[in-house]
Amino acid sequence: MPATTAAAAKLLLQMVDDYTQREISPYDMSMDAAQDFPKGFVDKLTKTGFLGIMLPQEFGGAGFGPEVTATVLNHIARGNASTAVTLEGHFKTIDQILKYGTPALQQALLPTANDRIFAFSMTEASGGSNPMGISSTATREGDHWVINGDKIMITNGGLAQVYCVLVKTAPDELSVFVVDQDMPGFSFGKREDFIGLRGTPVGEIVMDHIVVDNDHLLGKLGDGGVIGDSAHDDARILMGAVLTGIMEHELKISTDYAKERKAGNTPLTDLQVTHRKVADMAMRKETTKLLYQRAAQLKAAGQPYSEEAAMAKAHGSRAAVSAGDDALQILAGYGYSREYPVEHLIRDARAMEIAEGTVEKMRSAIAKAEFTK
Amino acid sequence: MSKPELWVIAERRLDHIEPTTQQLITKAKGLAGDQFSVVAILLEATNDHLENELTAYGPDEIRVVRDDRFPTATDAEHADALQQLVTAYQPNSILFGATITGRSIAPRLQAKLQTGLTADCLDLRFDDETLVATKPSYGDNIMCEIICPDHRPQMATVRPNTFVAAPTTGDATVTTATVTFHPVDRLQVKAATPVVNTATTVGDASRVVALGRGAASSATIDSATKLAEKLGGRIGVSRPLTDQDRFTHDDQIGQSGNTIHPELIINFGISGAVQYLVGMQDSQTIVAVNADENAPIFDVADYGYVGDAQAFMTALLGQFN
Amino acid sequence: MKIVVCLKQVPETNDVTIDPVTHNLDRRGLAGVMNPFDKNAIELALNLKDSRDDVQVVLLTMGPDDYAESLREGMAMGADEGVLLSDRAFAGADTLATGYVLAQAVKKIGDADLILFGRQAVDADTGQVGPIVAEFLHQPQITYAANLRLSGANEVTAERLLEDTKQTLVAQLPAVVSVRSELNTPRYPTPRNIQLSFNKPLTTWHHDDLDLDDSRLGQAGSPTIVTKVYAPEPVKRELTPLTGTPSEAASQLITALKQRQLI
């Protein structure tokens, strides 16, 4: 990293830590209970410029690279994972517009990404794992496209204003269009009642005869599968970062508690059973951190990073659930209590064994990559 | 040869003497022994007689300078008057209260005299004629002993309520001195109004009424609000009470909330979990009221009452009137 | 209108320890951050800048080269430029010697209408440098300002909260003001402004760039000497039980608090 970039990254992380401690952490427990961000929370995040962290400066963003961006989400997730995941959903979408959007589409959309949350939607009720099974369509009518369909389980669904949607443009052809919540025919459906990451809205959009022109096509016709895979890759790096942050939170709770408590007359910090758990947690955290940073470095260097991104998420999600389980056991009764955050950290981490591709899919992808070597 | 002088700069607080001045006179007398003469310096209006509030504490001399402009004089005007007195009397050392006024005038005077000033001291002693001032740093985590060997006078501001004022029987001589008042037109005090409570948050309140799970009823909170008003302080709460509508995270005391060290904290119905204690155990005077006599809060308290929080609070409020 | 904000860099935490062997302060591994109270002074300057077109905000600090990070942070918040006063000759300065160099630098910056300070630094906790600079510049001072507004072309009106009095003060500019932390909530530097701050001018002035009397610099120019540094003994408290009925106990407490001059 050039000296200026490193100095800017240091200042940024200092600001992020300060902001997380004062504006995000205090609401970690309450947003899990309320199943929403507090009032004004997202506005303040937006006003402070978080939405533009990785957006290039030419579009009014800050233009930080993949490594710094992932590290920011890691630090935010130490305070609250939902906030980090909402940013992850936004950033992965911007990434696809940067990779596949025409200059005209980028000029039209990206300057607004500093103030509006973007979302990427693939899943439908008919099944998320097989993209060819989707039933949303875009049909050409003269100069325009008409989009119909129903997308569910969208990260930031209902909160985001701009949606990249995966649709069929022919029976065997998947493409991505960009639609806006203000377009006629656009409406929001139900919000999911998930057990973890409960601050982040996950919801449904309904597209009923939305008319867009050809400029709203992302990439070329038939690029849908490639763009979808790419969005997954970018999301998985960031999820590795979020999971690292969750584990750092779990470790902090565990070590703070162990330093204060005794079992009988023995401090918990002198018990080998505590050592084993804390050491395992630390190793899980550190390996996940190395994996997401490695993937981010490859991405920054313009090299393939799909396999490493899958590893970061597959390894990190189980690691964070296990680390949460260890933390719960160290805190014992308090760990099992809703008054302490451990139980919701486990629920938060568990989401990432499913979202952006299940761990089973990750393993298939990693194995296939290995077979080709 | 007369003894070198140790000065205490008397401070006005509305129509009275700021208690820190009395505390400093008592401390100065203890320091002075036969070596120094303790002189209280009082700048007041012609019809003021604030010296009457100082005599009981037994300084060797109260040196009064009268001018009707003093009660509304600015920091620089005060410092100018004091500089003239320093030039005339050449004191060995000058003590100020580390109040807002003291901490504003003292460094201005220091710069005029080009001497050393140690801020917010918690202890003072003399090694021969050298004042050794102990000041906390790094949020009271570190203590520094500081001297000013080659410049006179030596100066220090001292944290309020560090020492206890003790009236004595000795008589103080009241003398008058004169200075030329040099008005500074570029700064005017336009108004001064008394306010009971200048604290806006629990973090900057000098008096705190703290409530926990054992003092969470709405009636108790109402009483606590009145008590905090009477004390000129704020209410703070332990974590469980932040779930109540009347309180937010900003009101919380403890590891995940505010770390506070007010002059006085009265804890009602707080057992004293470690996370709470680290947020308040450096308070100067700690009072604890709790039904459980084994509550850890009593381990850090100066005064403790085992019993019902509401009953005690009601009694305390009643006796305030 | 030109506003100079003086700031200090402090350790990121006050959890410092004493080396048991050397008895020196162990500050190893402690990153430096801008003194949090100084952000209130910057925020005040930026509010004035937001309210009119002609305001230029200059940040000023004295310290080693890494203090540039705090200047950069202030510029990321929105200040226009930063000046770092860095020289071996300045090292070891107490408040008097620091105030002298800052005052000389303010003169060199020139035409400053307002010189702002935070209420105090969180490490040394003195709050002395503002009044010292005011004296050296022969300017009026308003310390612990609870709010401040421009009340005329060349005039500010401020409120100052004393222990139990609220003063309203009117100062003709130029003037020195130190601010209370309750004055405002400092803005966060946005990620974009962090990047753009690296395009703003940051100048370092060494000894020879300023008009200085060497006898007033650094250790030689500092009247005070730290002779001993130690960790305080934990306060041992002795519990005085309050006994009897609630009313009897309350009366014992009131007597005790009166003795301590707390009520």
PDB file of N, CA and C in Angstrom, chain B residues 223-292:
ATOM      1  N   SER B 223     -38.602  10.634  43.289  1.00  0.00           N
ATOM      2  CA  SER B 223     -37.884  11.150  44.462  1.00  0.00           C
ATOM      3  C   SER B 223     -36.429  11.423  44.122  1.00  0.00           C
ATOM      4  N   ALA B 224     -35.828  10.508  43.371  1.00  0.00           N
ATOM      5  CA  ALA B 224     -34.416  10.657  43.018  1.00  0.00           C
ATOM      6  C   ALA B 224     -34.207  11.905  42.168  1.00  0.00           C
ATOM      7  N   THR B 225     -35.186  12.195  41.307  1.00  0.00           N
ATOM      8  CA  THR B 225     -35.090  13.393  40.472  1.00  0.00           C
ATOM      9  C   THR B 225     -35.049  14.641  41.352  1.00  0.00           C
ATOM     10  N   LYS B 226     -35.924  14.652  42.366  1.00  0.00           N
ATOM     11  CA  LYS B 226     -35.943  15.799  43.296  1.00  0.00           C
ATOM     12  C   LYS B 226     -34.627  15.891  44.057  1.00  0.00           C
ATOM     13  N   LEU B 227     -34.127  14.750  44.505  1.00  0.00           N
ATOM     14  CA  LEU B 227     -32.880  14.739  45.271  1.00  0.00           C
ATOM     15  C   LEU B 227     -31.720  15.267  44.415  1.00  0.00           C
ATOM     16  N   ALA B 228     -31.694  14.817  43.159  1.00  0.00           N
ATOM     17  CA  ALA B 228     -30.630  15.274  42.253  1.00  0.00           C
ATOM     18  C   ALA B 228     -30.711  16.781  42.050  1.00  0.00           C
ATOM     19  N   GLU B 229     -31.941  17.310  41.944  1.00  0.00           N
ATOM     20  CA  GLU B 229     -32.115  18.761  41.795  1.00  0.00           C
ATOM     21  C   GLU B 229     -31.573  19.492  43.013  1.00  0.00           C
ATOM     22  N   LYS B 230     -31.916  18.978  44.186  1.00  0.00           N
ATOM     23  CA  LYS B 230     -31.472  19.625  45.426  1.00  0.00           C
ATOM     24  C   LYS B 230     -29.952  19.613  45.539  1.00  0.00           C
ATOM     25  N   LEU B 231     -29.345  18.543  45.100  1.00  0.00           N
ATOM     26  CA  LEU B 231     -27.890  18.427  45.186  1.00  0.00           C
ATOM     27  C   LEU B 231     -27.193  19.195  44.068  1.00  0.00           C
ATOM     28  N   GLY B 232     -27.960  19.606  43.052  1.00  0.00           N
ATOM     29  CA  GLY B 232     -27.349  20.224  41.882  1.00  0.00           C
ATOM     30  C   GLY B 232     -26.618  19.189  41.044  1.00  0.00           C
ATOM     31  N   GLY B 233     -27.219  18.025  40.917  1.00  0.00           N
ATOM     32  CA  GLY B 233     -26.542  16.946  40.187  1.00  0.00           C
ATOM     33  C   GLY B 233     -27.431  16.298  39.148  1.00  0.00           C
ATOM     34  N   ARG B 234     -27.102  15.091  38.788  1.00  0.00           N
ATOM     35  CA  ARG B 234     -27.837  14.364  37.761  1.00  0.00           C
ATOM     36  C   ARG B 234     -28.100  12.939  38.241  1.00  0.00           C
ATOM     37  N   ILE B 235     -29.057  12.300  37.597  1.00  0.00           N
ATOM     38  CA  ILE B 235     -29.303  10.887  37.866  1.00  0.00           C
ATOM     39  C   ILE B 235     -28.472  10.039  36.909  1.00  0.00           C
ATOM     40  N   GLY B 236     -27.874   8.991  37.462  1.00  0.00           N
ATOM     41  CA  GLY B 236     -27.220   7.997  36.623  1.00  0.00           C
ATOM     42  C   GLY B 236     -27.832   6.645  36.958  1.00  0.00           C
ATOM     43  N   VAL B 237     -27.687   5.674  36.072  1.00  0.00           N
ATOM     44  CA  VAL B 237     -28.310   4.374  36.325  1.00  0.00           C
ATOM     45  C   VAL B 237     -27.344   3.242  36.004  1.00  0.00           C
ATOM     46  N   SER B 238     -27.596   2.084  36.609  1.00  0.00           N
ATOM     47  CA  SER B 238     -26.858   0.885  36.218  1.00  0.00           C
ATOM     48  C   SER B 238     -27.581   0.264  35.015  1.00  0.00           C
ATOM     49  N   ARG B 239     -26.956  -0.715  34.383  1.00  0.00           N
ATOM     50  CA  ARG B 239     -27.432  -1.175  33.082  1.00  0.00           C
ATOM     51  C   ARG B 239     -28.909  -1.597  33.044  1.00  0.00           C
ATOM     52  N   PRO B 240     -29.386  -2.349  34.040  1.00  0.00           N
ATOM     53  CA  PRO B 240     -30.780  -2.800  33.915  1.00  0.00           C
ATOM     54  C   PRO B 240     -31.772  -1.653  33.716  1.00  0.00           C
ATOM     55  N   LEU B 241     -31.501  -0.474  34.279  1.00  0.00           N
ATOM     56  CA  LEU B 241     -32.456   0.617  34.166  1.00  0.00           C
ATOM     57  C   LEU B 241     -32.431   1.316  32.804  1.00  0.00           C
ATOM     58  N   THR B 242     -31.420   1.014  31.985  1.00  0.00           N
ATOM     59  CA  THR B 242     -31.401   1.651  30.666  1.00  0.00           C
ATOM     60  C   THR B 242     -32.532   1.124  29.793  1.00  0.00           C
ATOM     61  N   ASP B 243     -33.143  -0.001  30.203  1.00  0.00           N
ATOM     62  CA  ASP B 243     -34.280  -0.525  29.446  1.00  0.00           C
ATOM     63  C   ASP B 243     -35.545   0.292  29.689  1.00  0.00           C
ATOM     64  N   GLN B 244     -35.544   1.102  30.777  1.00  0.00           N
ATOM     65  CA  GLN B 244     -36.718   1.931  31.056  1.00  0.00           C
ATOM     66  C   GLN B 244     -36.778   3.106  30.079  1.00  0.00           C
ATOM     67  N   ASP B 245     -38.014   3.536  29.795  1.00  0.00           N
ATOM     68  CA  ASP B 245     -38.194   4.629  28.843  1.00  0.00           C
ATOM     69  C   ASP B 245     -37.538   5.926  29.315  1.00  0.00           C
ATOM     70  N   ARG B 246     -37.463   6.095  30.645  1.00  0.00           N
ATOM     71  CA  ARG B 246     -36.961   7.377  31.149  1.00  0.00           C
ATOM     72  C   ARG B 246     -35.449   7.508  31.044  1.00  0.00           C
ATOM     73  N   PHE B 247     -34.765   6.410  30.751  1.00  0.00           N
ATOM     74  CA  PHE B 247     -33.307   6.473  30.705  1.00  0.00           C
ATOM     75  C   PHE B 247     -32.786   5.941  29.378  1.00  0.00           C
ATOM     76  N   THR B 248     -31.604   6.419  29.027  1.00  0.00           N
ATOM     77  CA  THR B 248     -30.958   5.911  27.826  1.00  0.00           C
ATOM     78  C   THR B 248     -29.553   5.463  28.188  1.00  0.00           C
ATOM     79  N   HIS B 249     -28.890   4.959  27.190  1.00  0.00           N
ATOM     80  CA  HIS B 249     -27.494   4.544  27.344  1.00  0.00           C
ATOM     81  C   HIS B 249     -26.634   5.693  27.870  1.00  0.00           C
ATOM     82  N   ASP B 250     -27.002   6.933  27.512  1.00  0.00           N
ATOM     83  CA  ASP B 250     -26.217   8.095  27.955  1.00  0.00           C
ATOM     84  C   ASP B 250     -26.240   8.262  29.466  1.00  0.00           C
ATOM     85  N   ASP B 251     -27.261   7.707  30.116  1.00  0.00           N
ATOM     86  CA  ASP B 251     -27.366   7.865  31.562  1.00  0.00           C
ATOM     87  C   ASP B 251     -26.645   6.748  32.312  1.00  0.00           C
ATOM     88  N   GLN B 252     -26.140   5.784  31.570  1.00  0.00           N
ATOM     89  CA  GLN B 252     -25.587   4.592  32.211  1.00  0.00           C
ATOM     90  C   GLN B 252     -24.194   4.823  32.789  1.00  0.00           C
ATOM     91  N   ILE B 253     -23.987   4.324  33.995  1.00  0.00           N
ATOM     92  CA  ILE B 253     -22.678   4.342  34.634  1.00  0.00           C
ATOM     93  C   ILE B 253     -22.104   2.932  34.527  1.00  0.00           C
ATOM     94  N   GLY B 254     -20.819   2.827  34.226  1.00  0.00           N
ATOM     95  CA  GLY B 254     -20.205   1.503  34.204  1.00  0.00           C
ATOM     96  C   GLY B 254     -19.356   1.294  32.973  1.00  0.00           C
ATOM     97  N   GLN B 255     -18.783   0.112  32.915  1.00  0.00           N
ATOM     98  CA  GLN B 255     -17.834  -0.219  31.850  1.00  0.00           C
ATOM     99  C   GLN B 255     -18.387   0.067  30.468  1.00  0.00           C
ATOM    100  N   SER B 256     -19.640  -0.288  30.222  1.00  0.00           N
ATOM    101  CA  SER B 256     -20.200  -0.073  28.889  1.00  0.00           C
ATOM    102  C   SER B 256     -20.941   1.257  28.797  1.00  0.00           C
ATOM    103  N   GLY B 257     -20.869   2.060  29.863  1.00  0.00           N
ATOM    104  CA  GLY B 257     -21.502   3.379  29.826  1.00  0.00           C
ATOM    105  C   GLY B 257     -20.491   4.465  30.146  1.00  0.00           C
ATOM    106  N   ASN B 258     -20.850   5.350  31.059  1.00  0.00           N
ATOM    107  CA  ASN B 258     -19.960   6.443  31.441  1.00  0.00           C
ATOM    108  C   ASN B 258     -19.056   6.032  32.597  1.00  0.00           C
ATOM    109  N   THR B 259     -17.791   6.422  32.507  1.00  0.00           N
ATOM    110  CA  THR B 259     -16.919   6.343  33.666  1.00  0.00           C
ATOM    111  C   THR B 259     -16.924   7.720  34.311  1.00  0.00           C
ATOM    112  N   ILE B 260     -17.332   7.777  35.571  1.00  0.00           N
ATOM    113  CA  ILE B 260     -17.492   9.084  36.203  1.00  0.00           C
ATOM    114  C   ILE B 260     -16.693   9.149  37.496  1.00  0.00           C
ATOM    115  N   HIS B 261     -16.275  10.335  37.866  1.00  0.00           N
ATOM    116  CA  HIS B 261     -15.711  10.513  39.209  1.00  0.00           C
ATOM    117  C   HIS B 261     -16.187  11.819  39.813  1.00  0.00           C
ATOM    118  N   PRO B 262     -17.463  11.868  40.168  1.00  0.00           N
ATOM    119  CA  PRO B 262     -18.015  13.078  40.767  1.00  0.00           C
ATOM    120  C   PRO B 262     -17.510  13.261  42.199  1.00  0.00           C
ATOM    121  N   GLU B 263     -17.796  14.442  42.743  1.00  0.00           N
ATOM    122  CA  GLU B 263     -17.421  14.689  44.141  1.00  0.00           C
ATOM    123  C   GLU B 263     -18.266  13.830  45.081  1.00  0.00           C
ATOM    124  N   LEU B 264     -19.499  13.574  44.662  1.00  0.00           N
ATOM    125  CA  LEU B 264     -20.395  12.794  45.516  1.00  0.00           C
ATOM    126  C   LEU B 264     -21.292  11.902  44.655  1.00  0.00           C
ATOM    127  N   ILE B 265     -21.375  10.631  45.018  1.00  0.00           N
ATOM    128  CA  ILE B 265     -22.336   9.747  44.362  1.00  0.00           C
ATOM    129  C   ILE B 265     -23.094   8.988  45.449  1.00  0.00           C
ATOM    130  N   ILE B 266     -24.411   9.010  45.344  1.00  0.00           N
ATOM    131  CA  ILE B 266     -25.244   8.255  46.285  1.00  0.00           C
ATOM    132  C   ILE B 266     -25.914   7.141  45.490  1.00  0.00           C
ATOM    133  N   ASN B 267     -25.565   5.906  45.826  1.00  0.00           N
ATOM    134  CA  ASN B 267     -26.064   4.736  45.088  1.00  0.00           C
ATOM    135  C   ASN B 267     -27.268   4.138  45.798  1.00  0.00           C
ATOM    136  N   PHE B 268     -28.379   4.060  45.105  1.00  0.00           N
ATOM    137  CA  PHE B 268     -29.584   3.465  45.664  1.00  0.00           C
ATOM    138  C   PHE B 268     -29.905   2.159  44.943  1.00  0.00           C
ATOM    139  N   GLY B 269     -30.028   1.091  45.693  1.00  0.00           N
ATOM    140  CA  GLY B 269     -30.471  -0.169  45.107  1.00  0.00           C
ATOM    141  C   GLY B 269     -29.540  -0.717  44.049  1.00  0.00           C
ATOM    142  N   ILE B 270     -28.248  -0.430  44.211  1.00  0.00           N
ATOM    143  CA  ILE B 270     -27.250  -0.956  43.275  1.00  0.00           C
ATOM    144  C   ILE B 270     -26.369  -1.916  44.046  1.00  0.00           C
ATOM    145  N   SER B 271     -26.279  -3.171  43.566  1.00  0.00           N
ATOM    146  CA  SER B 271     -25.506  -4.146  44.325  1.00  0.00           C
ATOM    147  C   SER B 271     -24.011  -3.955  44.082  1.00  0.00           C
ATOM    148  N   GLY B 272     -23.636  -3.521  42.877  1.00  0.00           N
ATOM    149  CA  GLY B 272     -22.229  -3.234  42.634  1.00  0.00           C
ATOM    150  C   GLY B 272     -21.502  -4.321  41.869  1.00  0.00           C
ATOM    151  N   ALA B 273     -22.039  -4.707  40.707  1.00  0.00           N
ATOM    152  CA  ALA B 273     -21.321  -5.631  39.833  1.00  0.00           C
ATOM    153  C   ALA B 273     -20.020  -4.957  39.393  1.00  0.00           C
ATOM    154  N   VAL B 274     -19.010  -5.798  39.095  1.00  0.00           N
ATOM    155  CA  VAL B 274     -17.702  -5.253  38.736  1.00  0.00           C
ATOM    156  C   VAL B 274     -17.811  -4.224  37.613  1.00  0.00           C
ATOM    157  N   GLN B 275     -18.648  -4.532  36.601  1.00  0.00           N
ATOM    158  CA  GLN B 275     -18.767  -3.623  35.463  1.00  0.00           C
ATOM    159  C   GLN B 275     -19.281  -2.263  35.900  1.00  0.00           C
ATOM    160  N   TYR B 276     -20.100  -2.251  36.932  1.00  0.00           N
ATOM    161  CA  TYR B 276     -20.604  -0.976  37.446  1.00  0.00           C
ATOM    162  C   TYR B 276     -19.520  -0.260  38.255  1.00  0.00           C
ATOM    163  N   LEU B 277     -18.876  -1.015  39.141  1.00  0.00           N
ATOM    164  CA  LEU B 277     -17.915  -0.395  40.058  1.00  0.00           C
ATOM    165  C   LEU B 277     -16.792   0.313  39.320  1.00  0.00           C
ATOM    166  N   VAL B 278     -16.291  -0.301  38.230  1.00  0.00           N
ATOM    167  CA  VAL B 278     -15.169   0.335  37.541  1.00  0.00           C
ATOM    168  C   VAL B 278     -15.576   1.682  36.954  1.00  0.00           C
ATOM    169  N   GLY B 279     -16.864   1.887  36.765  1.00  0.00           N
ATOM    170  CA  GLY B 279     -17.333   3.142  36.190  1.00  0.00           C
ATOM    171  C   GLY B 279     -17.487   4.252  37.208  1.00  0.00           C
ATOM    172  N   MET B 280     -17.392   3.948  38.525  1.00  0.00           N
ATOM    173  CA  MET B 280     -17.636   5.009  39.505  1.00  0.00           C
ATOM    174  C   MET B 280     -16.758   4.953  40.756  1.00  0.00           C
ATOM    175  N   GLN B 281     -15.867   3.946  40.849  1.00  0.00           N
ATOM    176  CA  GLN B 281     -15.196   3.776  42.147  1.00  0.00           C
ATOM    177  C   GLN B 281     -14.166   4.860  42.441  1.00  0.00           C
ATOM    178  N   ASP B 282     -13.847   5.705  41.467  1.00  0.00           N
ATOM    179  CA  ASP B 282     -12.923   6.804  41.737  1.00  0.00           C
ATOM    180  C   ASP B 282     -13.646   8.078  42.159  1.00  0.00           C
ATOM    181  N   SER B 283     -14.942   7.980  42.417  1.00  0.00           N
ATOM    182  CA  SER B 283     -15.671   9.142  42.919  1.00  0.00           C
ATOM    183  C   SER B 283     -15.089   9.534  44.275  1.00  0.00           C
ATOM    184  N   GLN B 284     -15.206  10.837  44.590  1.00  0.00           N
ATOM    185  CA  GLN B 284     -14.553  11.273  45.832  1.00  0.00           C
ATOM    186  C   GLN B 284     -15.272  10.750  47.077  1.00  0.00           C
ATOM    187  N   THR B 285     -16.571  10.957  47.145  1.00  0.00           N
ATOM    188  CA  THR B 285     -17.324  10.452  48.287  1.00  0.00           C
ATOM    189  C   THR B 285     -18.422   9.529  47.766  1.00  0.00           C
ATOM    190  N   ILE B 286     -18.440   8.300  48.295  1.00  0.00           N
ATOM    191  CA  ILE B 286     -19.377   7.303  47.805  1.00  0.00           C
ATOM    192  C   ILE B 286     -20.319   6.890  48.932  1.00  0.00           C
ATOM    193  N   VAL B 287     -21.612   7.005  48.677  1.00  0.00           N
ATOM    194  CA  VAL B 287     -22.625   6.573  49.634  1.00  0.00           C
ATOM    195  C   VAL B 287     -23.396   5.422  48.987  1.00  0.00           C
ATOM    196  N   ALA B 288     -23.687   4.379  49.778  1.00  0.00           N
ATOM    197  CA  ALA B 288     -24.426   3.242  49.231  1.00  0.00           C
ATOM    198  C   ALA B 288     -25.618   2.926  50.120  1.00  0.00           C
ATOM    199  N   VAL B 289     -26.755   2.724  49.488  1.00  0.00           N
ATOM    200  CA  VAL B 289     -27.960   2.311  50.208  1.00  0.00           C
ATOM    201  C   VAL B 289     -28.469   1.062  49.514  1.00  0.00           C
ATOM    202  N   ASN B 290     -28.500  -0.045  50.249  1.00  0.00           N
ATOM    203  CA  ASN B 290     -28.911  -1.297  49.637  1.00  0.00           C
ATOM    204  C   ASN B 290     -29.487  -2.225  50.705  1.00  0.00           C
ATOM    205  N   ALA B 291     -30.490  -3.012  50.306  1.00  0.00           N
ATOM    206  CA  ALA B 291     -31.138  -3.902  51.256  1.00  0.00           C
ATOM    207  C   ALA B 291     -30.250  -5.088  51.629  1.00  0.00           C
ATOM    208  N   ASP B 292     -29.300  -5.418  50.742  1.00  0.00           N
ATOM    209  CA  ASP B 292     -28.444  -6.582  50.986  1.00  0.00           C
ATOM    210  C   ASP B 292     -27.135  -6.142  51.622  1.00  0.00           C
TER     211      ASP B 292
END
